[in-house]
Amino acid sequence: MGSLALLGCQAQIDSPDGTAPATGGSGATAPMAGSAGTAATAGVGGAAAGAPATGGASATGGSGGVGGVGGAGGSAGSTAGTGGTGGLVDPAAECAANAGVLEVGLTRLRRMTRSQFNHTVRDLIGATGTPADALAPDEKVGPFYANAIAPVTDLLVQQHGEVADALAAQAAPRMADIAGCDLVAGGATCATAFVQNFGLKAYRRPLATDEVDQYVALYTTELAAGTPESAFTQVVSTFLQSPFFLYHADVGASGVPSATPVALTAYELASRLSYFLWDTMPDAELFTLASGGTLTDEAVLSAQVDRMIADPKAVDAIPEFHLGWLQIGDLAGLDKDTALFPSWNATLATALRDETARFTDFVVRQGDGLMSTLYTAGFSFLDGPLFGLYGVTQPAGFVPGSQVMLPAGQRSGILTQASLLASHAHRNQTSPVHRGIVVRENMLCQPLDPPPLDVNVTPPEPTPATTTRERFANHEADPQCAGCHVLIDPIGLSFEHYDAIGAYRTTDGPSPVDASGEIIDGGADLAGAFVGAIELGQKLAQSATARDCLANQWFRFALDRIESVDDACSVQTIRDGFAQSGGNVRTLLVAIAKSEAFRNVRAVGVSP
Amino acid sequence: MTMIPSRFTTSRRALLKSLGASAVLSPFLPILNASGQEPLFPKRLLLFFTPDGTSSIDHGGAQVDWKPVGTETDFTLTATHAPLEPFKSKLVIPWGMRFSAGGAGQEHAFGMSGLWSGATLSGPSGDANFDGGNGNRTGWGSGPSIDQMIAEASGPELPYARPVTDAVQETLYRTLELGVQCSEPDSKHRMIYKAADQPLHPEINPKAAFDRLFGMPIAEPDPQVPDAQVARKRAQLAALMQQTERLRTRVGAQEFEKIDAHLAGLSALDRRLNGTTTTVGCTVPTEAPASSNVRFENSATFQAECTDMMDLVTHAFACDLTRVASVQLSRGFSGIVHSWVGATQGHHTVSHNDGDNRAILTAIDVWYAEQFAYLLAGLDAVQEGDGTMLDNTLVVWGREMAATNHRMQPIPLIMAGSARGGLVTGRFLDRNREPHAKALVSICQLMGLDVNGVGDRDPDSGPLAGLV
């Protein structure tokens, strides 16, 4: 069909009329951590008034790695890889350069995400459902939701007001419980106690005297015009709109934002912990420890992390980390060719997501906690149509939520889970490029340059006469492509036993599947050819690079930011703790909570 | 469509009469012309977005040619724009411009952020590191969009005479951003910017937008009876504003923009409560549209939601609830499956398999032209004096790229309405390779904003020659 020629990566140098930016090749030939400085050199731009040629992502200033290839098909928007090491090239060396002076990265003021809002109002006032659906959607830091950069908008402030009023009205029947005393009979005493106790939970810290007075005044004024109930809803609605409720604003004990790191207050630490491990506000035990001042004690902190991981509320955070890390997004919205894949529908898509959520939650919270288990486990948690997709017979007496052994030689760990495989595939064929990128960037934290702007990133249509390997052969053959693609395709092609919806197959077009693979230039512990995603998983399971990368990703999830040079000492300590435990994620989470980056805050940025 | 009255078909005298003696307190008086006569109608601006570029063949292939054929005042529309035929006399088509856009990311991203701003899309920096398409990472756009610039200004030739900080405003909303399935915020999905690094979100739920515009009861002001609900809300807002100022003392200077934005949002709510809304004289829609809160995409409800949002903005203009608005259908990198014109794959997918998909892509383009025609029909059905609301509006239809192969010239920008007589319509101009920043400048000038440049891609470009 001649379409193989379209795979040529030759950058189009546009006519010099500025219609599109001319770009050269992909610039750096080794666009990886450690040499990321060279990634900034762009290809040669055209002589036009068009947009300047873009270079690779700069590794300085903690900008993180570059994403993967979006393009035809795929889920909502392009599935971009993330990863890279931010500004960190060699944490040990960068830590040593600090010469013992405490440094941590900048913490931005962040508005609570929609899921944090939903969980928080559930715990604060017993709200049900997902009221945050009425709010505009969240920004991201890396692959994880966090509203760190763009300011709030008029619309969002208005939406928050509407949601708060509705939630307060819905909470009115529970007024006595929430207030903790009888507002009808108890008068001013109860009103004050209500404000103080509720306020502590809403602000996640004790209120100052004038803050209490402000809410009591709101209550009293409304009481005069209305009823105890309307005064109650007035107070609750205001709390739910308060910037002290909506924003994570860590500042330290003095309350004065500092350009050098200061210790978090015990309340701030409690809040960071609970949003990290539970995606919600602290519970009574955390508040008690905070008020007693013992939460900052390392042994107490450690014990709390263990408790919180074991608590059912962690199911709102742990799976979300993995789904974000692996960029398994809106599976139900994935556009798949249902003529080729008649089993693909919303029910199957949900089952895919549930499998990965349940599996990762189990491994981390109840299983052995090991990264290697994530990458190599021979069991998973299947339900409904997933049995059919995997060709597994539902065991007699099967109870949903119980472990299922998977066919050895076909399935082993997260790399062979359909959620990952379907997310990183096109609508009617696999995508060795997406799959290679998610491994390289998300699992190894080795950033890649994006393709030149004018490159055709649309793969040729699959036909019965061609294999995937053949259709993508030009990535290796054409020297302008090979520099980058040698880092991607040999990884992604090892997944060819799994089709575009993650089902296992033994043939690809006219031929038996060739799943040979290699991680080129990935480091010594990843060197060597392998066959198939299962062997790839085994490689990753024992890799220090993969282990350090997973630590990085959890750091980002926990702190709502990309690690920077200033976090070098913390990152090194965290990595060491993770390594010494043999790659135990529970130990990693404790190490993160105990790190300097987690327990201190620098709220003032350096002016550019 | 039957002619429906706007708020301004009611004479000032009649309006005052209906409001009674206390009408002097009503803030929503029509603007009088210089001799205090029957009202000049307000000028409105409406920015309209549909995704992707016009059909082309990747890498050197021909683009579907949408250039009108003929002379400036006697021209024929191509098939892609056939649905606009009934409105040809009210269109101005400045064909051939090149995008004043660029920076980080690829075209879906920098085109989106530059379309209405002419400003560079910033590269990633620190935690500002978003998906710019195809593995590119970006920050946010680096300049305001023209709708925000125009709305923030005030003066006799602008939509608003009252400064934005006035306690009493002419309309309920200074600007209104509506959208359909605009997905999560990143540089490919947001086109309206209040300022650098300050993207605005559209409201994408038609029911929520309706409730916010028309859900409130029509209130007649009576200063003798204070509104208990208003007092309650204002007490909340006073407390919240004080708290937000206190938060300012607890954050680094780099966060002050966020504090300011939060305060601005609270102030806007407060101002809205300070005056009363009257929709006397306009046709208020009584039936709310269905509620729909699509987080990413749902092609099955896309058509209905587009119609709902276009109806809402028309009613909002007719009832003078705002004078500056934008309607964004989908986003850059759209995945909408236009099955109703025969597509079986998402828009962006179709756009790059274009050799085989020319017919489908053209059908999609025609469908979006039909949406634009529907929008114009709605505006044109509102009588205002001897003309229509469309005559008093400037509508601009834009897209984030010129062609599906990512070429950024000729940009498919189409204008409609005469901006209250400032623009002679029914014209086609060949402005081959002119930077579109010139069109942005012309739009600003037509709307009464005296600028000579918009954005940093082609700064100080001056207006588009011969447009006005």
PDB file of C-alpha atoms in Angstrom, chain A residues 225-419:
ATOM      1  CA  ALA A 225     -32.525  36.375  61.133  1.00  0.00           C
ATOM      2  CA  GLY A 226     -33.264  32.644  60.944  1.00  0.00           C
ATOM      3  CA  THR A 227     -33.063  29.474  62.971  1.00  0.00           C
ATOM      4  CA  PRO A 228     -30.351  27.393  64.641  1.00  0.00           C
ATOM      5  CA  GLU A 229     -30.478  25.197  61.575  1.00  0.00           C
ATOM      6  CA  SER A 230     -29.973  28.037  59.131  1.00  0.00           C
ATOM      7  CA  ALA A 231     -27.197  29.385  61.315  1.00  0.00           C
ATOM      8  CA  PHE A 232     -25.609  25.940  61.332  1.00  0.00           C
ATOM      9  CA  THR A 233     -25.696  25.700  57.534  1.00  0.00           C
ATOM     10  CA  GLN A 234     -24.324  29.228  57.276  1.00  0.00           C
ATOM     11  CA  VAL A 235     -21.289  28.210  59.317  1.00  0.00           C
ATOM     12  CA  VAL A 236     -20.762  24.886  57.554  1.00  0.00           C
ATOM     13  CA  SER A 237     -21.105  26.411  54.087  1.00  0.00           C
ATOM     14  CA  THR A 238     -18.580  29.114  54.936  1.00  0.00           C
ATOM     15  CA  PHE A 239     -16.095  26.582  56.274  1.00  0.00           C
ATOM     16  CA  LEU A 240     -16.437  24.541  53.080  1.00  0.00           C
ATOM     17  CA  GLN A 241     -15.548  27.597  50.995  1.00  0.00           C
ATOM     18  CA  SER A 242     -12.772  28.798  53.238  1.00  0.00           C
ATOM     19  CA  PRO A 243      -9.322  29.017  51.640  1.00  0.00           C
ATOM     20  CA  PHE A 244      -8.034  27.374  54.813  1.00  0.00           C
ATOM     21  CA  PHE A 245     -10.206  24.392  53.992  1.00  0.00           C
ATOM     22  CA  LEU A 246      -9.685  24.318  50.245  1.00  0.00           C
ATOM     23  CA  TYR A 247      -5.947  24.891  50.048  1.00  0.00           C
ATOM     24  CA  HIS A 248      -2.989  22.875  51.271  1.00  0.00           C
ATOM     25  CA  ALA A 249      -0.948  25.731  52.665  1.00  0.00           C
ATOM     26  CA  ASP A 250       1.992  24.400  54.632  1.00  0.00           C
ATOM     27  CA  VAL A 251       4.082  27.127  56.213  1.00  0.00           C
ATOM     28  CA  GLY A 252       5.637  25.834  59.441  1.00  0.00           C
ATOM     29  CA  ALA A 253       5.321  26.699  63.104  1.00  0.00           C
ATOM     30  CA  SER A 254       5.947  30.425  62.894  1.00  0.00           C
ATOM     31  CA  GLY A 255       3.190  30.946  60.376  1.00  0.00           C
ATOM     32  CA  VAL A 256       5.546  33.141  58.399  1.00  0.00           C
ATOM     33  CA  PRO A 257       6.519  31.748  54.996  1.00  0.00           C
ATOM     34  CA  SER A 258      10.233  31.039  54.803  1.00  0.00           C
ATOM     35  CA  ALA A 259      12.768  30.864  52.010  1.00  0.00           C
ATOM     36  CA  THR A 260      14.725  28.275  53.952  1.00  0.00           C
ATOM     37  CA  PRO A 261      13.265  24.970  55.099  1.00  0.00           C
ATOM     38  CA  VAL A 262      11.377  24.954  58.376  1.00  0.00           C
ATOM     39  CA  ALA A 263       9.735  22.055  60.167  1.00  0.00           C
ATOM     40  CA  LEU A 264       6.065  21.439  59.552  1.00  0.00           C
ATOM     41  CA  THR A 265       3.769  21.797  62.514  1.00  0.00           C
ATOM     42  CA  ALA A 266       2.372  18.533  63.804  1.00  0.00           C
ATOM     43  CA  TYR A 267      -1.002  19.425  62.294  1.00  0.00           C
ATOM     44  CA  GLU A 268       0.533  20.133  58.907  1.00  0.00           C
ATOM     45  CA  LEU A 269       2.364  16.832  59.093  1.00  0.00           C
ATOM     46  CA  ALA A 270      -0.874  15.022  59.951  1.00  0.00           C
ATOM     47  CA  SER A 271      -2.547  16.592  56.959  1.00  0.00           C
ATOM     48  CA  ARG A 272       0.289  15.764  54.589  1.00  0.00           C
ATOM     49  CA  LEU A 273       0.195  12.168  55.797  1.00  0.00           C
ATOM     50  CA  SER A 274      -3.519  11.733  55.455  1.00  0.00           C
ATOM     51  CA  TYR A 275      -3.728  13.233  51.973  1.00  0.00           C
ATOM     52  CA  PHE A 276      -0.736  11.125  50.914  1.00  0.00           C
ATOM     53  CA  LEU A 277      -1.960   7.768  52.191  1.00  0.00           C
ATOM     54  CA  TRP A 278      -5.739   8.256  52.347  1.00  0.00           C
ATOM     55  CA  ASP A 279      -6.570  11.142  49.961  1.00  0.00           C
ATOM     56  CA  THR A 280      -8.539  12.722  52.802  1.00  0.00           C
ATOM     57  CA  MET A 281      -8.349  14.741  56.009  1.00  0.00           C
ATOM     58  CA  PRO A 282      -6.712  13.360  59.168  1.00  0.00           C
ATOM     59  CA  ASP A 283      -8.745  11.124  61.476  1.00  0.00           C
ATOM     60  CA  ALA A 284      -9.287  11.534  65.202  1.00  0.00           C
ATOM     61  CA  GLU A 285      -6.165   9.578  66.112  1.00  0.00           C
ATOM     62  CA  LEU A 286      -3.956  11.726  63.891  1.00  0.00           C
ATOM     63  CA  PHE A 287      -5.492  14.902  65.308  1.00  0.00           C
ATOM     64  CA  THR A 288      -4.892  13.656  68.845  1.00  0.00           C
ATOM     65  CA  LEU A 289      -1.258  12.884  68.133  1.00  0.00           C
ATOM     66  CA  ALA A 290      -0.867  16.245  66.467  1.00  0.00           C
ATOM     67  CA  SER A 291      -2.364  18.127  69.360  1.00  0.00           C
ATOM     68  CA  GLY A 292      -0.195  16.179  71.799  1.00  0.00           C
ATOM     69  CA  GLY A 293       2.846  17.060  69.710  1.00  0.00           C
ATOM     70  CA  THR A 294       4.119  13.497  69.425  1.00  0.00           C
ATOM     71  CA  LEU A 295       3.439  12.995  65.723  1.00  0.00           C
ATOM     72  CA  THR A 296       6.761  14.541  64.838  1.00  0.00           C
ATOM     73  CA  ASP A 297       8.509  11.817  66.831  1.00  0.00           C
ATOM     74  CA  GLU A 298      10.036   9.375  64.336  1.00  0.00           C
ATOM     75  CA  ALA A 299       8.820   6.236  66.038  1.00  0.00           C
ATOM     76  CA  VAL A 300       5.294   7.574  66.317  1.00  0.00           C
ATOM     77  CA  LEU A 301       5.383   8.763  62.715  1.00  0.00           C
ATOM     78  CA  SER A 302       6.556   5.383  61.519  1.00  0.00           C
ATOM     79  CA  ALA A 303       3.860   3.564  63.443  1.00  0.00           C
ATOM     80  CA  GLN A 304       1.218   5.870  62.062  1.00  0.00           C
ATOM     81  CA  VAL A 305       2.299   5.198  58.466  1.00  0.00           C
ATOM     82  CA  ASP A 306       1.998   1.461  59.156  1.00  0.00           C
ATOM     83  CA  ARG A 307      -1.442   1.968  60.666  1.00  0.00           C
ATOM     84  CA  MET A 308      -2.585   4.131  57.788  1.00  0.00           C
ATOM     85  CA  ILE A 309      -1.413   1.715  55.115  1.00  0.00           C
ATOM     86  CA  ALA A 310      -3.371  -1.051  56.813  1.00  0.00           C
ATOM     87  CA  ASP A 311      -6.469   1.122  57.211  1.00  0.00           C
ATOM     88  CA  PRO A 312      -9.204   0.627  54.589  1.00  0.00           C
ATOM     89  CA  LYS A 313      -9.020   4.326  53.690  1.00  0.00           C
ATOM     90  CA  ALA A 314      -5.728   3.678  51.958  1.00  0.00           C
ATOM     91  CA  VAL A 315      -7.676   2.059  49.144  1.00  0.00           C
ATOM     92  CA  ASP A 316      -8.463   5.612  47.985  1.00  0.00           C
ATOM     93  CA  ALA A 317      -4.802   6.412  47.485  1.00  0.00           C
ATOM     94  CA  ILE A 318      -2.683   3.340  46.818  1.00  0.00           C
ATOM     95  CA  PRO A 319      -4.460   2.194  43.628  1.00  0.00           C
ATOM     96  CA  GLU A 320      -4.652   5.801  42.404  1.00  0.00           C
ATOM     97  CA  PHE A 321      -0.889   6.031  42.599  1.00  0.00           C
ATOM     98  CA  HIS A 322      -0.444   2.998  40.378  1.00  0.00           C
ATOM     99  CA  LEU A 323      -3.099   3.997  37.849  1.00  0.00           C
ATOM    100  CA  GLY A 324      -1.510   7.433  37.557  1.00  0.00           C
ATOM    101  CA  TRP A 325       2.040   6.110  37.478  1.00  0.00           C
ATOM    102  CA  LEU A 326       1.207   3.744  34.621  1.00  0.00           C
ATOM    103  CA  GLN A 327      -1.018   6.333  32.908  1.00  0.00           C
ATOM    104  CA  ILE A 328      -3.984   4.062  32.852  1.00  0.00           C
ATOM    105  CA  GLY A 329      -6.542   6.763  32.379  1.00  0.00           C
ATOM    106  CA  ASP A 330     -10.093   6.774  31.220  1.00  0.00           C
ATOM    107  CA  LEU A 331     -10.323   3.169  30.055  1.00  0.00           C
ATOM    108  CA  ALA A 332     -14.072   3.324  29.469  1.00  0.00           C
ATOM    109  CA  GLY A 333     -13.493   6.198  27.052  1.00  0.00           C
ATOM    110  CA  LEU A 334     -10.808   4.430  25.035  1.00  0.00           C
ATOM    111  CA  ASP A 335     -11.674   4.295  21.368  1.00  0.00           C
ATOM    112  CA  LYS A 336     -11.253   0.668  20.287  1.00  0.00           C
ATOM    113  CA  ASP A 337     -12.311  -0.899  17.011  1.00  0.00           C
ATOM    114  CA  THR A 338     -15.246  -3.016  18.104  1.00  0.00           C
ATOM    115  CA  ALA A 339     -15.325  -4.812  14.778  1.00  0.00           C
ATOM    116  CA  LEU A 340     -11.885  -6.205  15.609  1.00  0.00           C
ATOM    117  CA  PHE A 341     -12.573  -6.428  19.331  1.00  0.00           C
ATOM    118  CA  PRO A 342     -16.252  -7.183  19.813  1.00  0.00           C
ATOM    119  CA  SER A 343     -15.709  -7.940  23.490  1.00  0.00           C
ATOM    120  CA  TRP A 344     -14.584  -4.380  24.166  1.00  0.00           C
ATOM    121  CA  ASN A 345     -17.164  -2.364  26.090  1.00  0.00           C
ATOM    122  CA  ALA A 346     -17.527  -0.242  29.217  1.00  0.00           C
ATOM    123  CA  THR A 347     -17.999  -3.303  31.452  1.00  0.00           C
ATOM    124  CA  LEU A 348     -14.783  -4.878  30.244  1.00  0.00           C
ATOM    125  CA  ALA A 349     -12.946  -1.570  30.541  1.00  0.00           C
ATOM    126  CA  THR A 350     -14.096  -1.235  34.151  1.00  0.00           C
ATOM    127  CA  ALA A 351     -12.977  -4.788  34.879  1.00  0.00           C
ATOM    128  CA  LEU A 352      -9.536  -3.949  33.504  1.00  0.00           C
ATOM    129  CA  ARG A 353      -9.215  -0.936  35.756  1.00  0.00           C
ATOM    130  CA  ASP A 354     -10.512  -2.834  38.768  1.00  0.00           C
ATOM    131  CA  GLU A 355      -7.957  -5.588  38.255  1.00  0.00           C
ATOM    132  CA  THR A 356      -5.001  -3.231  38.431  1.00  0.00           C
ATOM    133  CA  ALA A 357      -6.512  -1.262  41.314  1.00  0.00           C
ATOM    134  CA  ARG A 358      -7.174  -4.413  43.348  1.00  0.00           C
ATOM    135  CA  PHE A 359      -3.902  -6.098  42.482  1.00  0.00           C
ATOM    136  CA  THR A 360      -1.663  -3.159  43.343  1.00  0.00           C
ATOM    137  CA  ASP A 361      -3.662  -2.412  46.479  1.00  0.00           C
ATOM    138  CA  PHE A 362      -3.314  -6.017  47.610  1.00  0.00           C
ATOM    139  CA  VAL A 363       0.408  -6.289  46.929  1.00  0.00           C
ATOM    140  CA  VAL A 364       1.249  -3.062  48.724  1.00  0.00           C
ATOM    141  CA  ARG A 365      -1.130  -3.248  51.654  1.00  0.00           C
ATOM    142  CA  GLN A 366      -1.730  -6.907  52.422  1.00  0.00           C
ATOM    143  CA  GLY A 367       0.733  -8.907  50.379  1.00  0.00           C
ATOM    144  CA  ASP A 368       4.487  -8.882  50.651  1.00  0.00           C
ATOM    145  CA  GLY A 369       4.690  -5.222  49.568  1.00  0.00           C
ATOM    146  CA  LEU A 370       7.508  -5.964  47.143  1.00  0.00           C
ATOM    147  CA  MET A 371       8.112  -4.145  43.887  1.00  0.00           C
ATOM    148  CA  SER A 372       9.292  -7.434  42.438  1.00  0.00           C
ATOM    149  CA  THR A 373       5.883  -8.929  43.163  1.00  0.00           C
ATOM    150  CA  LEU A 374       4.251  -6.067  41.295  1.00  0.00           C
ATOM    151  CA  TYR A 375       6.361  -6.957  38.285  1.00  0.00           C
ATOM    152  CA  THR A 376       6.247 -10.754  38.458  1.00  0.00           C
ATOM    153  CA  ALA A 377       3.247 -12.028  40.424  1.00  0.00           C
ATOM    154  CA  GLY A 378       1.552 -15.087  38.981  1.00  0.00           C
ATOM    155  CA  PHE A 379      -1.784 -14.153  40.477  1.00  0.00           C
ATOM    156  CA  SER A 380      -4.238 -11.304  40.112  1.00  0.00           C
ATOM    157  CA  PHE A 381      -7.821 -10.340  40.883  1.00  0.00           C
ATOM    158  CA  LEU A 382     -10.170 -10.976  38.005  1.00  0.00           C
ATOM    159  CA  ASP A 383     -13.847 -10.329  37.708  1.00  0.00           C
ATOM    160  CA  GLY A 384     -16.576 -10.606  35.138  1.00  0.00           C
ATOM    161  CA  PRO A 385     -15.502 -10.412  31.500  1.00  0.00           C
ATOM    162  CA  LEU A 386     -11.822 -10.310  32.412  1.00  0.00           C
ATOM    163  CA  PHE A 387     -11.880 -14.094  32.849  1.00  0.00           C
ATOM    164  CA  GLY A 388     -12.885 -14.395  29.225  1.00  0.00           C
ATOM    165  CA  LEU A 389     -10.280 -11.907  28.033  1.00  0.00           C
ATOM    166  CA  TYR A 390      -7.517 -13.764  29.838  1.00  0.00           C
ATOM    167  CA  GLY A 391      -8.796 -17.185  28.896  1.00  0.00           C
ATOM    168  CA  VAL A 392      -9.047 -18.201  32.533  1.00  0.00           C
ATOM    169  CA  THR A 393     -11.788 -20.464  33.762  1.00  0.00           C
ATOM    170  CA  GLN A 394     -13.547 -19.074  36.767  1.00  0.00           C
ATOM    171  CA  PRO A 395     -12.743 -21.452  39.637  1.00  0.00           C
ATOM    172  CA  ALA A 396     -15.570 -23.339  41.293  1.00  0.00           C
ATOM    173  CA  GLY A 397     -16.923 -21.431  44.256  1.00  0.00           C
ATOM    174  CA  PHE A 398     -15.195 -18.265  43.119  1.00  0.00           C
ATOM    175  CA  VAL A 399     -15.922 -15.249  45.287  1.00  0.00           C
ATOM    176  CA  PRO A 400     -15.340 -11.851  43.696  1.00  0.00           C
ATOM    177  CA  GLY A 401     -12.289 -10.232  45.226  1.00  0.00           C
ATOM    178  CA  SER A 402     -10.369 -13.441  45.712  1.00  0.00           C
ATOM    179  CA  GLN A 403      -7.014 -14.185  44.131  1.00  0.00           C
ATOM    180  CA  VAL A 404      -6.898 -16.024  40.857  1.00  0.00           C
ATOM    181  CA  MET A 405      -3.858 -17.828  39.511  1.00  0.00           C
ATOM    182  CA  LEU A 406      -2.965 -16.739  36.002  1.00  0.00           C
ATOM    183  CA  PRO A 407      -1.719 -18.870  33.108  1.00  0.00           C
ATOM    184  CA  ALA A 408       2.013 -19.163  33.534  1.00  0.00           C
ATOM    185  CA  GLY A 409       3.812 -18.171  30.377  1.00  0.00           C
ATOM    186  CA  GLN A 410       1.041 -15.698  29.566  1.00  0.00           C
ATOM    187  CA  ARG A 411       0.520 -13.413  32.557  1.00  0.00           C
ATOM    188  CA  SER A 412       2.865 -12.184  35.228  1.00  0.00           C
ATOM    189  CA  GLY A 413       2.593  -8.888  37.065  1.00  0.00           C
ATOM    190  CA  ILE A 414       1.546  -5.440  35.944  1.00  0.00           C
ATOM    191  CA  LEU A 415       3.301  -5.528  32.580  1.00  0.00           C
ATOM    192  CA  THR A 416       0.850  -8.129  31.353  1.00  0.00           C
ATOM    193  CA  GLN A 417      -2.278  -6.553  32.773  1.00  0.00           C
ATOM    194  CA  ALA A 418      -4.771  -5.571  30.103  1.00  0.00           C
ATOM    195  CA  SER A 419      -5.309  -2.130  31.637  1.00  0.00           C
TER     196      SER A 419
END
